Coordinates of N, CA, C and O in Angstrom, one line a residue:
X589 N -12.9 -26.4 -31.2 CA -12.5 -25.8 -30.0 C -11.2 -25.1 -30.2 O -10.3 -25.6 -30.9
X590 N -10.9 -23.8 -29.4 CA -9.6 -23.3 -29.3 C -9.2 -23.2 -27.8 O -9.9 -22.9 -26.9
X591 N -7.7 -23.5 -27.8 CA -7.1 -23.3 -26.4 C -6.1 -21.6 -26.9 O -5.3 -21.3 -27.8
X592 N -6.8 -20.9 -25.5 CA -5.6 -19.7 -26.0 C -4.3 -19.6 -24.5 O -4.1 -20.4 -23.5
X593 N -3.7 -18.6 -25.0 CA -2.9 -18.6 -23.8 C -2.3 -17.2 -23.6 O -1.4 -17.1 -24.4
X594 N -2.3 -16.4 -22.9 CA -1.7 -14.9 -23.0 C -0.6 -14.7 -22.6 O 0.0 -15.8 -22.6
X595 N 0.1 -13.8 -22.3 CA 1.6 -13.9 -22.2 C 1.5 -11.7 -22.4 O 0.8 -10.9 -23.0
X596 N 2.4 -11.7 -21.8 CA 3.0 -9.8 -21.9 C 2.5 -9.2 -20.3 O 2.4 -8.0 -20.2
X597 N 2.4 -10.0 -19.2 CA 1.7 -9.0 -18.6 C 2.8 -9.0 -18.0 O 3.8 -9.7 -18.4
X598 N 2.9 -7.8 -16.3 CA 3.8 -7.7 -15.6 C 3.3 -6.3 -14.6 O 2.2 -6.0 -14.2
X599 N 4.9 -5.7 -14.2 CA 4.5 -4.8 -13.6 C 4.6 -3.6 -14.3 O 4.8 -4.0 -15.4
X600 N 4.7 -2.4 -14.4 CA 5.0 -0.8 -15.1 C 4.6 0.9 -14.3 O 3.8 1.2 -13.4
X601 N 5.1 1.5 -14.9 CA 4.8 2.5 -13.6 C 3.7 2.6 -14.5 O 3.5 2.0 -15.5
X602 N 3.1 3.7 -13.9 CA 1.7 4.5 -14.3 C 2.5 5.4 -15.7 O 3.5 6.2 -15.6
X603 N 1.9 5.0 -16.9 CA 2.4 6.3 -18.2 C 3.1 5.4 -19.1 O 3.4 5.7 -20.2
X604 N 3.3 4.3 -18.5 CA 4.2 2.9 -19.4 C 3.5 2.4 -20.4 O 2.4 2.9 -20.6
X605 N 4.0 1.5 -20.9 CA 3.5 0.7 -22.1 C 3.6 -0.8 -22.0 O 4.7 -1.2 -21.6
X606 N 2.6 -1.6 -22.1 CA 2.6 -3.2 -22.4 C 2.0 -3.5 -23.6 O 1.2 -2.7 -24.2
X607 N 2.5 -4.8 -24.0 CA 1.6 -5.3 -25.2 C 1.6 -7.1 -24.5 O 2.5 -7.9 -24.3
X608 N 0.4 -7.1 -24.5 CA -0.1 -9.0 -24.2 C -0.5 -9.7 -25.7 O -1.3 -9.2 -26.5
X609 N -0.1 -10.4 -25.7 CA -0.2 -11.4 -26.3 C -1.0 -12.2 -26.3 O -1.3 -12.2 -25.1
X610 N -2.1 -13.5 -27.2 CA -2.6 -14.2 -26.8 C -2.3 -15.6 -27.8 O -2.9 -15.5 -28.8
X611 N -1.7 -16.5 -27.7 CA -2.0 -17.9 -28.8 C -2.7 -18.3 -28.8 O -3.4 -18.3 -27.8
X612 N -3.0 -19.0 -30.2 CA -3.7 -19.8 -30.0 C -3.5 -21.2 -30.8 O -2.7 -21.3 -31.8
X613 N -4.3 -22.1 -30.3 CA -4.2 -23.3 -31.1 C -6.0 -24.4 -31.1 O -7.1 -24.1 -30.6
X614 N -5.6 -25.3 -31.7 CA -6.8 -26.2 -32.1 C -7.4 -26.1 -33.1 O -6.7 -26.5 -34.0
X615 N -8.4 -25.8 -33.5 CA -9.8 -24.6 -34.4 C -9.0 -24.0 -35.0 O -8.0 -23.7 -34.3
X616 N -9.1 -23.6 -36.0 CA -8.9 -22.3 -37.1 C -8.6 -21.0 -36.5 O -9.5 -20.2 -36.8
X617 N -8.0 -20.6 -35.9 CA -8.2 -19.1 -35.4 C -9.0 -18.1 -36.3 O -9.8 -17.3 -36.0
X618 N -8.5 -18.6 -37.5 CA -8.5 -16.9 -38.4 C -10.3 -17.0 -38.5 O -10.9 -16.1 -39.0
X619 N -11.1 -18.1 -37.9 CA -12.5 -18.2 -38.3 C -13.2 -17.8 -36.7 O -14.4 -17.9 -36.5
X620 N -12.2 -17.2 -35.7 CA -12.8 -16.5 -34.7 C -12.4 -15.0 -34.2 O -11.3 -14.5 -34.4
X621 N -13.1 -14.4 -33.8 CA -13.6 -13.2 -33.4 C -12.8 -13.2 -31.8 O -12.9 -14.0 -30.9
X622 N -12.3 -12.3 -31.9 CA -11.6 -12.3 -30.7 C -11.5 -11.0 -29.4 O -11.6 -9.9 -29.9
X623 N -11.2 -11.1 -27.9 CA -11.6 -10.0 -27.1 C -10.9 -10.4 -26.0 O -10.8 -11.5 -25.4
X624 N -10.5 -9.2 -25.8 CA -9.5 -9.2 -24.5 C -10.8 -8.9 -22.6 O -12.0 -8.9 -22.3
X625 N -10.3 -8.8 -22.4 CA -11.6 -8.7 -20.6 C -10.2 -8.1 -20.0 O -9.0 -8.2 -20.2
X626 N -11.0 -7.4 -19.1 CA -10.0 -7.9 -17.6 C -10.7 -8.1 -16.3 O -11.9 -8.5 -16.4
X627 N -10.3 -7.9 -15.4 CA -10.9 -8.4 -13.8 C -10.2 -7.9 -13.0 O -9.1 -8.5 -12.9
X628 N -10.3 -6.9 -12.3 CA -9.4 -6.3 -11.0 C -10.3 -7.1 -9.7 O -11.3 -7.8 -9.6
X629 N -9.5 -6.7 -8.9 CA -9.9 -7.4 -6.9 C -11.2 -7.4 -6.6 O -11.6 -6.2 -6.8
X630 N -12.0 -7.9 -6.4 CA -13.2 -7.7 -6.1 C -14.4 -6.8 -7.0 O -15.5 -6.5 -6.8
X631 N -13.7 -6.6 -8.1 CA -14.5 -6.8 -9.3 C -15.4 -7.7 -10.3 O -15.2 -8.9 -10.1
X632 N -16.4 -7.3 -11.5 CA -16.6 -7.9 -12.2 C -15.7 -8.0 -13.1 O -15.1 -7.0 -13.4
X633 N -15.4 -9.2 -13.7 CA -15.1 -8.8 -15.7 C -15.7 -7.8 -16.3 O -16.9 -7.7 -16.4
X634 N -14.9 -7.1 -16.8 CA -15.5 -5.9 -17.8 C -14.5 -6.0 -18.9 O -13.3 -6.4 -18.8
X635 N -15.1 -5.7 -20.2 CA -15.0 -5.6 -21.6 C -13.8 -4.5 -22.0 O -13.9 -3.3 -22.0
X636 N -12.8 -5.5 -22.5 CA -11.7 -4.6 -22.8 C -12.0 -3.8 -24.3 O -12.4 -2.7 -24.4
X637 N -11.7 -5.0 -25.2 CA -11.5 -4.7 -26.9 C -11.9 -5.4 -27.1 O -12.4 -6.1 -26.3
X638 N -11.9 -5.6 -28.7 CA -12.8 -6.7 -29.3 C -12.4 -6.1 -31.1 O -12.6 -5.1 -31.8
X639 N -11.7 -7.7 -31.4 CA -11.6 -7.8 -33.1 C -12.3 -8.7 -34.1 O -12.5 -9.8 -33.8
X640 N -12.6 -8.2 -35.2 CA -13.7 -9.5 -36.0 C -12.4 -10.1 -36.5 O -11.3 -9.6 -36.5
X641 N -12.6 -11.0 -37.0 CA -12.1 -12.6 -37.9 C -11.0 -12.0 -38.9 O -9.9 -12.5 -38.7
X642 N -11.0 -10.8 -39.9 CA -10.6 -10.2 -40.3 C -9.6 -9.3 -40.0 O -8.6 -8.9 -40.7
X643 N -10.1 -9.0 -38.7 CA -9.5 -7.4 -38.4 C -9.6 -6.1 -38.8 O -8.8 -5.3 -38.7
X644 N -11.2 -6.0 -39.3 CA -11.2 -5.2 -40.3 C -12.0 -4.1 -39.3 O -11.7 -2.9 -39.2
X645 N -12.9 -4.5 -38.6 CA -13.2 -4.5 -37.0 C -12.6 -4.3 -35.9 O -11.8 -5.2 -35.7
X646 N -12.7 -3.6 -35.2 CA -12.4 -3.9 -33.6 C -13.4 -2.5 -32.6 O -14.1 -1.6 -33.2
X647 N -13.3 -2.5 -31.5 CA -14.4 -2.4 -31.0 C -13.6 -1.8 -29.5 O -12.9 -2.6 -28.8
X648 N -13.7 -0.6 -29.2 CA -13.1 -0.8 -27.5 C -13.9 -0.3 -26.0 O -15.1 0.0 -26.0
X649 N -13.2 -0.4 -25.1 CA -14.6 0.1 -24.1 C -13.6 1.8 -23.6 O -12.4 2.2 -23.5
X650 N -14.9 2.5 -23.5 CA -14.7 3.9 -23.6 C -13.4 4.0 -22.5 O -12.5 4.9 -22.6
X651 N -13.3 3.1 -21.7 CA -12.1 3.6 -20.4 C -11.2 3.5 -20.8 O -10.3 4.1 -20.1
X652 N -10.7 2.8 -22.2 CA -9.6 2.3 -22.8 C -8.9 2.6 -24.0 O -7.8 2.4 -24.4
X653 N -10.2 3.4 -24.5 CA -10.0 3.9 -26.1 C -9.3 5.2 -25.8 O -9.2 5.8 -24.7
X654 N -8.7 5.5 -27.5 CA -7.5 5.8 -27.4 C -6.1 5.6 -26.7 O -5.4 6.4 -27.2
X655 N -5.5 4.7 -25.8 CA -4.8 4.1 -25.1 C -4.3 2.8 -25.4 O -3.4 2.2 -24.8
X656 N -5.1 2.5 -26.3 CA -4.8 0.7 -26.0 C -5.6 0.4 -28.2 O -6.6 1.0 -28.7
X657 N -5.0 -0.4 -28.7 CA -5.0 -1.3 -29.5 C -5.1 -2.9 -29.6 O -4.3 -3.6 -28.9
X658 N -6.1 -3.4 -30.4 CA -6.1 -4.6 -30.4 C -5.7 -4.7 -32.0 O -5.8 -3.8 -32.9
X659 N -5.3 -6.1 -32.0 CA -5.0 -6.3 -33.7 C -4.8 -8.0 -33.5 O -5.2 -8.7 -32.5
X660 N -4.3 -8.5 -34.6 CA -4.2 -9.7 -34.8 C -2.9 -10.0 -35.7 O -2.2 -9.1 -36.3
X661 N -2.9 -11.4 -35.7 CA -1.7 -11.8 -36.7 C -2.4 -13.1 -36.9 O -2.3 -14.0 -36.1
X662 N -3.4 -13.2 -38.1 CA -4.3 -14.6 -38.0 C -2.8 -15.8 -38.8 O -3.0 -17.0 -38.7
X663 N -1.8 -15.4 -39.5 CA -0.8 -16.1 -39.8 C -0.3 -16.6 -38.8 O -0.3 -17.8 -39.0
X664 N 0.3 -16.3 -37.5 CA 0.7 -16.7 -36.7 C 0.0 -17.1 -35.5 O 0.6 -17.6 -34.6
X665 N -1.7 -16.7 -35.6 CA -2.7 -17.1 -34.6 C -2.4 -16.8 -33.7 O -2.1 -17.7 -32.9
X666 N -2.3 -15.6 -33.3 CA -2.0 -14.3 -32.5 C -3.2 -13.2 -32.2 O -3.9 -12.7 -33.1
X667 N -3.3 -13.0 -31.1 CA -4.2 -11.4 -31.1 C -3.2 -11.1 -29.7 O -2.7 -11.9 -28.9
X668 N -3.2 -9.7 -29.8 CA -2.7 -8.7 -28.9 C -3.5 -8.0 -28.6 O -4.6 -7.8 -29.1
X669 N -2.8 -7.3 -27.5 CA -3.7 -6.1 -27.3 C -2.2 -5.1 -26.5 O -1.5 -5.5 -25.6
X670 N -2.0 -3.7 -27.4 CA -1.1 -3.1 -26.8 C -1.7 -1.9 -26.2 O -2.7 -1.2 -26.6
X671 N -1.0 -1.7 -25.0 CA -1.6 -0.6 -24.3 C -0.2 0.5 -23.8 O 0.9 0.4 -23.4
X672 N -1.0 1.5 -24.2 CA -0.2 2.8 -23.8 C -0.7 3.6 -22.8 O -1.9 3.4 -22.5
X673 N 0.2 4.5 -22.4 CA -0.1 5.6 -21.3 C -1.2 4.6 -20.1 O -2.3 4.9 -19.8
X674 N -0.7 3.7 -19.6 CA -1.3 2.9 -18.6 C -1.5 3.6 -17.4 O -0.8 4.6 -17.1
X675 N -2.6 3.1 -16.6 CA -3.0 4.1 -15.2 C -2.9 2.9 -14.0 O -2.5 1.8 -14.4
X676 N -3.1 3.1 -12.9 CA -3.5 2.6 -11.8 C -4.5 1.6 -11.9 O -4.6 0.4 -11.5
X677 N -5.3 2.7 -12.5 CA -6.7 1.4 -12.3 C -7.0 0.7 -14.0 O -8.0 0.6 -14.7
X678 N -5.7 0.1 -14.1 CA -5.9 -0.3 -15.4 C -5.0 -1.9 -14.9 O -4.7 -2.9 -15.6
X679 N -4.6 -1.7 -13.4 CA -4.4 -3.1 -12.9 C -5.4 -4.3 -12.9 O -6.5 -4.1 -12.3
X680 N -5.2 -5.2 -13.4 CA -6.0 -6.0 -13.4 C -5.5 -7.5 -13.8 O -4.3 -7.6 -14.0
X681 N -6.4 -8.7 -13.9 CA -6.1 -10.0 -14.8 C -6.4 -9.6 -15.9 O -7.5 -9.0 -16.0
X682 N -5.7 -9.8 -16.9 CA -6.4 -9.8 -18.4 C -6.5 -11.1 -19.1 O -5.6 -12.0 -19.2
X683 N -7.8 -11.1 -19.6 CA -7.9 -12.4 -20.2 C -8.1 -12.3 -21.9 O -8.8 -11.4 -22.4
X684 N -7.7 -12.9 -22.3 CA -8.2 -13.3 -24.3 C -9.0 -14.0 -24.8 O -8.5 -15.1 -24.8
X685 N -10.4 -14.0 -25.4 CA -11.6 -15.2 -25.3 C -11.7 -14.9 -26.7 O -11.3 -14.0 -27.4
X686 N -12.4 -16.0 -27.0 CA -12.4 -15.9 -28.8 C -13.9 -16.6 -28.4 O -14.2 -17.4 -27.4
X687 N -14.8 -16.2 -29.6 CA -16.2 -16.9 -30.2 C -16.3 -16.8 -31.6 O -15.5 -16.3 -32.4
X688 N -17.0 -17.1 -31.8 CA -17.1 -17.6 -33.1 C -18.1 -17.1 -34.1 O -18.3 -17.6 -35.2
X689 N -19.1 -15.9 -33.5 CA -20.0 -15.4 -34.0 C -19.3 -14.1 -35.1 O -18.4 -13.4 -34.5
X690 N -19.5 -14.0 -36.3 CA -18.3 -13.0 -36.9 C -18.6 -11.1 -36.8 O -18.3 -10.3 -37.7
X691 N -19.2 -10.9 -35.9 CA -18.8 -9.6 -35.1 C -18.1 -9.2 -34.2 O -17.2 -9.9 -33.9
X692 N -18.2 -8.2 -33.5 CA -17.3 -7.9 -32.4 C -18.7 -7.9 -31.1 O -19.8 -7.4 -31.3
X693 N -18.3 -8.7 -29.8 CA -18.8 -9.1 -28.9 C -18.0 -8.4 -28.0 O -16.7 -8.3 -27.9
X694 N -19.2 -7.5 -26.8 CA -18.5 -6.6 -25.5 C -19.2 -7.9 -24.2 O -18.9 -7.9 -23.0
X695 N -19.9 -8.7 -24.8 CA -20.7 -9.7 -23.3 C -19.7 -10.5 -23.4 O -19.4 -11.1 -24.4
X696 N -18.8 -10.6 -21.8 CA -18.2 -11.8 -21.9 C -19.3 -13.3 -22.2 O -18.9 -14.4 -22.5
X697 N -20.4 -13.0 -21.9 CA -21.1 -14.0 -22.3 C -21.1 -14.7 -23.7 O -21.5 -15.9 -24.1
X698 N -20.7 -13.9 -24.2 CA -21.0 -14.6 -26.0 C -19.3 -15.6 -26.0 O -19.4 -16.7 -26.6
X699 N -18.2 -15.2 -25.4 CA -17.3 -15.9 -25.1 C -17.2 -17.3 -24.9 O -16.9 -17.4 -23.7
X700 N -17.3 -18.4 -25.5 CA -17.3 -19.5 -25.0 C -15.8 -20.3 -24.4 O -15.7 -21.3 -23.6
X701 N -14.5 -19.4 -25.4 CA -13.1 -19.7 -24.7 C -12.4 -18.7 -24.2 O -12.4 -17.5 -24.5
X702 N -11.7 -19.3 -23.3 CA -11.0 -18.3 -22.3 C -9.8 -18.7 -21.9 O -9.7 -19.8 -21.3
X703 N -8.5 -17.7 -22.0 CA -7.5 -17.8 -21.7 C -7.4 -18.0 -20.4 O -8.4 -17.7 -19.7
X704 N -6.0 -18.6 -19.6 CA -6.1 -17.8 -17.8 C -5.7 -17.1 -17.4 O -5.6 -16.8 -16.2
X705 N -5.1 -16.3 -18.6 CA -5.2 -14.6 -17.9 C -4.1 -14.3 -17.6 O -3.5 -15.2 -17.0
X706 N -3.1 -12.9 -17.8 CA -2.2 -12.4 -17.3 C -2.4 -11.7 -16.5 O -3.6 -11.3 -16.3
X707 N -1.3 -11.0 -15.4 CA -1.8 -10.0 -14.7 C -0.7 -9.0 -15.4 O 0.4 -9.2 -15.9
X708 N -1.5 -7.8 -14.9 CA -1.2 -6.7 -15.3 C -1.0 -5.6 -14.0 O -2.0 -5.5 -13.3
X709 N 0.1 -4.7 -13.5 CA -0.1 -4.2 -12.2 C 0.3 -3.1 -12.7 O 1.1 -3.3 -13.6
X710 N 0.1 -2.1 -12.5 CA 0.9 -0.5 -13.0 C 0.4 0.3 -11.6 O -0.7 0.7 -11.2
X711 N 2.2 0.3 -10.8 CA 2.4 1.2 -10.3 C 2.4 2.9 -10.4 O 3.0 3.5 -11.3
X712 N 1.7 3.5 -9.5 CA 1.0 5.1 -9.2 C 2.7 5.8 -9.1 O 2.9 7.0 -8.9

């Protein structure tokens, strides 16, 4: 089992930059596959990024690509996700979930851990 924990979020105007953070501990990190989500107000979860075990992989969802990077630091059992040129509707909770299947996963379903999420707000 892994426990993660995120960290980086806040507020920013619209065109800013964040980078979140996620730890982790327990389980081996470097032997999980890892993915960011987020969750705005009365939304579903939708599929941020997504990195394999390596990092040799990553994977993003079209609303995000180009804008935003995921990567890892499996020495320090770290995954990030940095994001540039942020919008409005890029407010949301962001969460960091790791599984353990060694591809890149967009179902939060394949996710079996889950961070509780930063929020993220970018002022218009």
């Amino acid at each position: 089992q892994v426990q993660l924990v995120e960290s980086g979020g806040g507020l920013v105007q619209a065109g800013g930059s964040l980078r979140l953070s996620c730890s982790a501990s327990g389980r081996t990190f470097s032997t999980y596959a890892m993915g960011w989500f987020r969750q705005a107000p009365g939304k579903e979860r939708e599929f941020v990024a997504s990195i394999t075990w390596s990092g040799g992989t990553t994977y993003y969802a079209d609303s995000v690509k180009g804008r935003v990077t995921i990567s890892r630091d499996n020495a320090n059992d770290t995954v990030y996700l940095q994001m540039n040129s942020l919008k409005p509707e890029d407010t949301a909770v962001y969460y960091c979930a790791a599984q353990s299947v060694p591809d890149v996963r967009t179902s939060q379903y394949a996710y079996p851990y889950w961070g509780q999420g930063t929020q993220v707000t970018v002022s218009s």
